[in-house]
Each structure stands twice: as structure tokens, then as C-alpha cells.
Amino acid sequence: SLLPDHQDVLDRSGAPIVCGRPTGHPGLFFCGHIAVATGQLREIGLEAERIAATIARAHLEKSVDA
């Protein structure tokens, strides 16, 4: 398996359960793994923006707490 320590983020076929959002393991994100009718490249762009916003929020929270 590609992620032996994080099997809880994959389904039985080895595909990510969550895509474009936090996985429950800090810093681990999947992007573009779910096929959609509106277009894969469009969905990857949307997911990437959500992931970037999540990372930016976490960075801001960390810098405020420091």
C-alpha cells in the first residue's frame, strides 16, 4: 500500500475517501481523485482552492497562537 500508516483515509479499492478537504491526518490532502460530470480539470481547480484555503487558515491560526 502507498500509505501503510494511513489506511483509514482509503476505501477498499485504495481510493481516497475524502478529496479536496482535510483527511483527518494533518497535512494529508487528496486532490482530483473523484470523477465528476462537470469536468475533472474544473474539479481539481475547485479542490485545490479549498485545500489552499484550509492550509492558509491553519497557518494563520498557528501564527496567531505563537
mmCIF file of N, CA and C in Angstrom:
data_model
loop_
_atom_site.group_PDB
_atom_site.id
_atom_site.type_symbol
_atom_site.label_atom_id
_atom_site.label_comp_id
_atom_site.label_asym_id
_atom_site.label_seq_id
_atom_site.Cartn_x
_atom_site.Cartn_y
_atom_site.Cartn_z
ATOM 1 N N SER A 1 0.830 -1.199 0.000
ATOM 2 C CA SER A 1 0.000 0.000 0.000
ATOM 3 C C SER A 1 0.869 1.254 0.000
ATOM 4 N N LEU A 2 0.363 2.267 -0.644
ATOM 5 C CA LEU A 2 1.093 3.525 -0.746
ATOM 6 C C LEU A 2 1.149 4.274 0.594
ATOM 7 N N LEU A 3 0.125 4.119 1.415
ATOM 8 C CA LEU A 3 0.053 4.815 2.704
ATOM 9 C C LEU A 3 -0.184 3.808 3.841
ATOM 10 N N PRO A 4 0.789 2.999 4.181
ATOM 11 C CA PRO A 4 0.553 1.947 5.178
ATOM 12 C C PRO A 4 0.122 2.471 6.548
ATOM 13 N N ASP A 5 0.540 3.666 6.916
ATOM 14 C CA ASP A 5 0.182 4.217 8.231
ATOM 15 C C ASP A 5 -1.136 4.978 8.228
ATOM 16 N N HIS A 6 -1.772 5.107 7.071
ATOM 17 C CA HIS A 6 -2.986 5.910 6.962
ATOM 18 C C HIS A 6 -4.080 5.191 6.182
ATOM 19 N N GLN A 7 -4.271 3.927 6.431
ATOM 20 C CA GLN A 7 -5.262 3.145 5.700
ATOM 21 C C GLN A 7 -6.689 3.632 5.930
ATOM 22 N N ASP A 8 -6.932 4.353 7.013
ATOM 23 C CA ASP A 8 -8.280 4.834 7.307
ATOM 24 C C ASP A 8 -8.747 5.946 6.368
ATOM 25 N N VAL A 9 -7.865 6.478 5.522
ATOM 26 C CA VAL A 9 -8.266 7.519 4.579
ATOM 27 C C VAL A 9 -8.581 6.951 3.196
ATOM 28 N N LEU A 10 -8.448 5.625 3.040
ATOM 29 C CA LEU A 10 -8.680 4.980 1.758
ATOM 30 C C LEU A 10 -9.840 4.007 1.848
ATOM 31 N N ASP A 11 -10.559 3.857 0.731
ATOM 32 C CA ASP A 11 -11.633 2.865 0.714
ATOM 33 C C ASP A 11 -11.044 1.491 0.380
ATOM 34 N N ARG A 12 -11.889 0.502 0.224
ATOM 35 C CA ARG A 12 -11.427 -0.862 -0.010
ATOM 36 C C ARG A 12 -10.626 -1.019 -1.296
ATOM 37 N N SER A 13 -10.896 -0.153 -2.280
ATOM 38 C CA SER A 13 -10.171 -0.240 -3.549
ATOM 39 C C SER A 13 -8.860 0.549 -3.526
ATOM 40 N N GLY A 14 -8.603 1.266 -2.422
ATOM 41 C CA GLY A 14 -7.384 2.063 -2.305
ATOM 42 C C GLY A 14 -7.540 3.502 -2.727
ATOM 43 N N ALA A 15 -8.761 3.913 -3.046
ATOM 44 C CA ALA A 15 -9.022 5.304 -3.437
ATOM 45 C C ALA A 15 -9.296 6.154 -2.196
ATOM 46 N N PRO A 16 -8.965 7.430 -2.246
ATOM 47 C CA PRO A 16 -9.225 8.309 -1.104
ATOM 48 C C PRO A 16 -10.719 8.397 -0.785
ATOM 49 N N ILE A 17 -11.041 8.409 0.491
ATOM 50 C CA ILE A 17 -12.425 8.573 0.930
ATOM 51 C C ILE A 17 -12.830 10.038 0.830
ATOM 52 N N VAL A 18 -11.909 10.928 1.143
ATOM 53 C CA VAL A 18 -12.146 12.369 1.127
ATOM 54 C C VAL A 18 -11.238 12.987 0.075
ATOM 55 N N CYS A 19 -11.777 13.898 -0.688
ATOM 56 C CA CYS A 19 -10.993 14.551 -1.729
ATOM 57 C C CYS A 19 -11.292 16.055 -1.717
ATOM 58 N N GLY A 20 -10.238 16.867 -1.698
ATOM 59 C CA GLY A 20 -10.419 18.313 -1.715
ATOM 60 C C GLY A 20 -10.669 18.924 -0.348
ATOM 61 N N ARG A 21 -10.563 18.109 0.690
ATOM 62 C CA ARG A 21 -10.787 18.575 2.073
ATOM 63 C C ARG A 21 -9.777 17.884 2.990
ATOM 64 N N PRO A 22 -9.666 18.332 4.235
ATOM 65 C CA PRO A 22 -8.764 17.652 5.174
ATOM 66 C C PRO A 22 -9.176 16.191 5.373
ATOM 67 N N THR A 23 -8.201 15.333 5.605
ATOM 68 C CA THR A 23 -8.459 13.908 5.731
ATOM 69 C C THR A 23 -8.594 13.419 7.165
ATOM 70 N N GLY A 24 -8.191 14.178 8.120
ATOM 71 C CA GLY A 24 -8.142 13.691 9.487
ATOM 72 C C GLY A 24 -6.705 13.439 9.910
ATOM 73 N N HIS A 25 -5.800 13.456 8.950
ATOM 74 C CA HIS A 25 -4.366 13.389 9.221
ATOM 75 C C HIS A 25 -3.793 14.741 8.821
ATOM 76 N N PRO A 26 -3.292 15.512 9.782
ATOM 77 C CA PRO A 26 -2.803 16.855 9.474
ATOM 78 C C PRO A 26 -1.820 16.867 8.302
ATOM 79 N N GLY A 27 -2.099 17.734 7.345
ATOM 80 C CA GLY A 27 -1.218 17.900 6.208
ATOM 81 C C GLY A 27 -1.428 16.917 5.062
ATOM 82 N N LEU A 28 -2.334 15.960 5.231
ATOM 83 C CA LEU A 28 -2.593 14.986 4.170
ATOM 84 C C LEU A 28 -3.872 15.352 3.438
ATOM 85 N N PHE A 29 -3.730 15.654 2.155
ATOM 86 C CA PHE A 29 -4.859 16.026 1.310
ATOM 87 C C PHE A 29 -4.795 15.222 0.018
ATOM 88 N N PHE A 30 -5.949 14.969 -0.570
ATOM 89 C CA PHE A 30 -6.036 14.360 -1.893
ATOM 90 C C PHE A 30 -6.779 15.330 -2.796
ATOM 91 N N CYS A 31 -6.346 15.410 -4.047
ATOM 92 C CA CYS A 31 -6.962 16.332 -4.993
ATOM 93 C C CYS A 31 -7.109 15.642 -6.340
ATOM 94 N N GLY A 32 -8.320 15.702 -6.909
ATOM 95 C CA GLY A 32 -8.541 15.202 -8.250
ATOM 96 C C GLY A 32 -8.798 13.713 -8.367
ATOM 97 N N HIS A 33 -9.193 13.068 -7.297
ATOM 98 C CA HIS A 33 -9.394 11.622 -7.323
ATOM 99 C C HIS A 33 -10.838 11.194 -7.508
ATOM 100 N N ILE A 34 -11.752 12.140 -7.628
ATOM 101 C CA ILE A 34 -13.164 11.796 -7.794
ATOM 102 C C ILE A 34 -13.634 12.325 -9.152
ATOM 103 N N ALA A 35 -14.112 11.430 -9.989
ATOM 104 C CA ALA A 35 -14.608 11.830 -11.310
ATOM 105 C C ALA A 35 -15.957 12.533 -11.173
ATOM 106 N N VAL A 36 -16.120 13.635 -11.874
ATOM 107 C CA VAL A 36 -17.368 14.399 -11.838
ATOM 108 C C VAL A 36 -17.812 14.723 -13.262
ATOM 109 N N ALA A 37 -19.097 14.885 -13.442
ATOM 110 C CA ALA A 37 -19.659 15.156 -14.767
ATOM 111 C C ALA A 37 -19.291 16.547 -15.285
ATOM 112 N N THR A 38 -18.980 17.472 -14.390
ATOM 113 C CA THR A 38 -18.689 18.845 -14.803
ATOM 114 C C THR A 38 -17.263 19.025 -15.313
ATOM 115 N N GLY A 39 -16.452 18.007 -15.232
ATOM 116 C CA GLY A 39 -15.088 18.072 -15.764
ATOM 117 C C GLY A 39 -14.034 17.920 -14.690
ATOM 118 N N GLN A 40 -13.077 17.066 -14.963
ATOM 119 C CA GLN A 40 -12.019 16.765 -13.995
ATOM 120 C C GLN A 40 -11.132 17.967 -13.704
ATOM 121 N N LEU A 41 -10.712 18.685 -14.748
ATOM 122 C CA LEU A 41 -9.836 19.838 -14.514
ATOM 123 C C LEU A 41 -10.536 20.921 -13.706
ATOM 124 N N ARG A 42 -11.808 21.149 -13.976
ATOM 125 C CA ARG A 42 -12.571 22.129 -13.198
ATOM 126 C C ARG A 42 -12.611 21.711 -11.730
ATOM 127 N N GLU A 43 -12.892 20.441 -11.482
ATOM 128 C CA GLU A 43 -12.988 19.949 -10.108
ATOM 129 C C GLU A 43 -11.641 20.023 -9.394
ATOM 130 N N ILE A 44 -10.571 19.708 -10.093
ATOM 131 C CA ILE A 44 -9.236 19.815 -9.489
ATOM 132 C C ILE A 44 -8.965 21.252 -9.070
ATOM 133 N N GLY A 45 -9.341 22.219 -9.915
ATOM 134 C CA GLY A 45 -9.159 23.622 -9.560
ATOM 135 C C GLY A 45 -9.936 24.014 -8.322
ATOM 136 N N LEU A 46 -11.188 23.561 -8.232
ATOM 137 C CA LEU A 46 -12.013 23.865 -7.053
ATOM 138 C C LEU A 46 -11.435 23.218 -5.796
ATOM 139 N N GLU A 47 -11.043 21.958 -5.920
ATOM 140 C CA GLU A 47 -10.474 21.261 -4.766
ATOM 141 C C GLU A 47 -9.163 21.906 -4.325
ATOM 142 N N ALA A 48 -8.331 22.282 -5.278
ATOM 143 C CA ALA A 48 -7.053 22.921 -4.945
ATOM 144 C C ALA A 48 -7.267 24.229 -4.196
ATOM 145 N N GLU A 49 -8.272 24.992 -4.603
ATOM 146 C CA GLU A 49 -8.576 26.241 -3.885
ATOM 147 C C GLU A 49 -9.026 25.956 -2.462
ATOM 148 N N ARG A 50 -9.868 24.927 -2.271
ATOM 149 C CA ARG A 50 -10.314 24.569 -0.913
ATOM 150 C C ARG A 50 -9.137 24.115 -0.061
ATOM 151 N N ILE A 51 -8.270 23.312 -0.640
ATOM 152 C CA ILE A 51 -7.098 22.836 0.101
ATOM 153 C C ILE A 51 -6.199 24.004 0.479
ATOM 154 N N ALA A 52 -5.937 24.893 -0.456
ATOM 155 C CA ALA A 52 -5.089 26.057 -0.184
ATOM 156 C C ALA A 52 -5.686 26.932 0.914
ATOM 157 N N ALA A 53 -6.998 27.133 0.893
ATOM 158 C CA ALA A 53 -7.658 27.934 1.929
ATOM 159 C C ALA A 53 -7.535 27.258 3.294
ATOM 160 N N THR A 54 -7.670 25.945 3.335
ATOM 161 C CA THR A 54 -7.528 25.210 4.589
ATOM 162 C C THR A 54 -6.117 25.355 5.144
ATOM 163 N N ILE A 55 -5.121 25.223 4.281
ATOM 164 C CA ILE A 55 -3.723 25.356 4.710
ATOM 165 C C ILE A 55 -3.446 26.781 5.178
ATOM 166 N N ALA A 56 -3.957 27.769 4.458
ATOM 167 C CA ALA A 56 -3.748 29.171 4.842
ATOM 168 C C ALA A 56 -4.379 29.463 6.210
ATOM 169 N N ARG A 57 -5.608 28.955 6.436
ATOM 170 C CA ARG A 57 -6.254 29.147 7.744
ATOM 171 C C ARG A 57 -5.426 28.526 8.860
ATOM 172 N N ALA A 58 -4.946 27.323 8.645
ATOM 173 C CA ALA A 58 -4.140 26.640 9.660
ATOM 174 C C ALA A 58 -2.846 27.418 9.935
ATOM 175 N N HIS A 59 -2.251 27.953 8.884
ATOM 176 C CA HIS A 59 -1.031 28.738 9.049
ATOM 177 C C HIS A 59 -1.307 30.010 9.843
ATOM 178 N N LEU A 60 -2.412 30.681 9.525
ATOM 179 C CA LEU A 60 -2.785 31.898 10.253
ATOM 180 C C LEU A 60 -3.067 31.607 11.720
ATOM 181 N N GLU A 61 -3.800 30.523 11.982
ATOM 182 C CA GLU A 61 -4.105 30.160 13.360
ATOM 183 C C GLU A 61 -2.831 29.851 14.133
ATOM 184 N N LYS A 62 -1.901 29.183 13.493
ATOM 185 C CA LYS A 62 -0.631 28.840 14.144
ATOM 186 C C LYS A 62 0.169 30.091 14.446
ATOM 187 N N SER A 63 0.183 31.072 13.509
ATOM 188 C CA SER A 63 0.952 32.286 13.715
ATOM 189 C C SER A 63 0.301 33.187 14.772
ATOM 190 N N VAL A 64 -1.023 33.141 14.912
ATOM 191 C CA VAL A 64 -1.706 33.933 15.932
ATOM 192 C C VAL A 64 -1.448 33.344 17.322
ATOM 193 N N ASP A 65 -1.389 32.021 17.397
ATOM 194 C CA ASP A 65 -1.154 31.346 18.675
ATOM 195 C C ASP A 65 0.285 31.495 19.135
ATOM 196 N N ALA A 66 1.197 31.798 18.243
ATOM 197 C CA ALA A 66 2.625 31.852 18.598
ATOM 198 C C ALA A 66 2.987 33.125 19.312
#
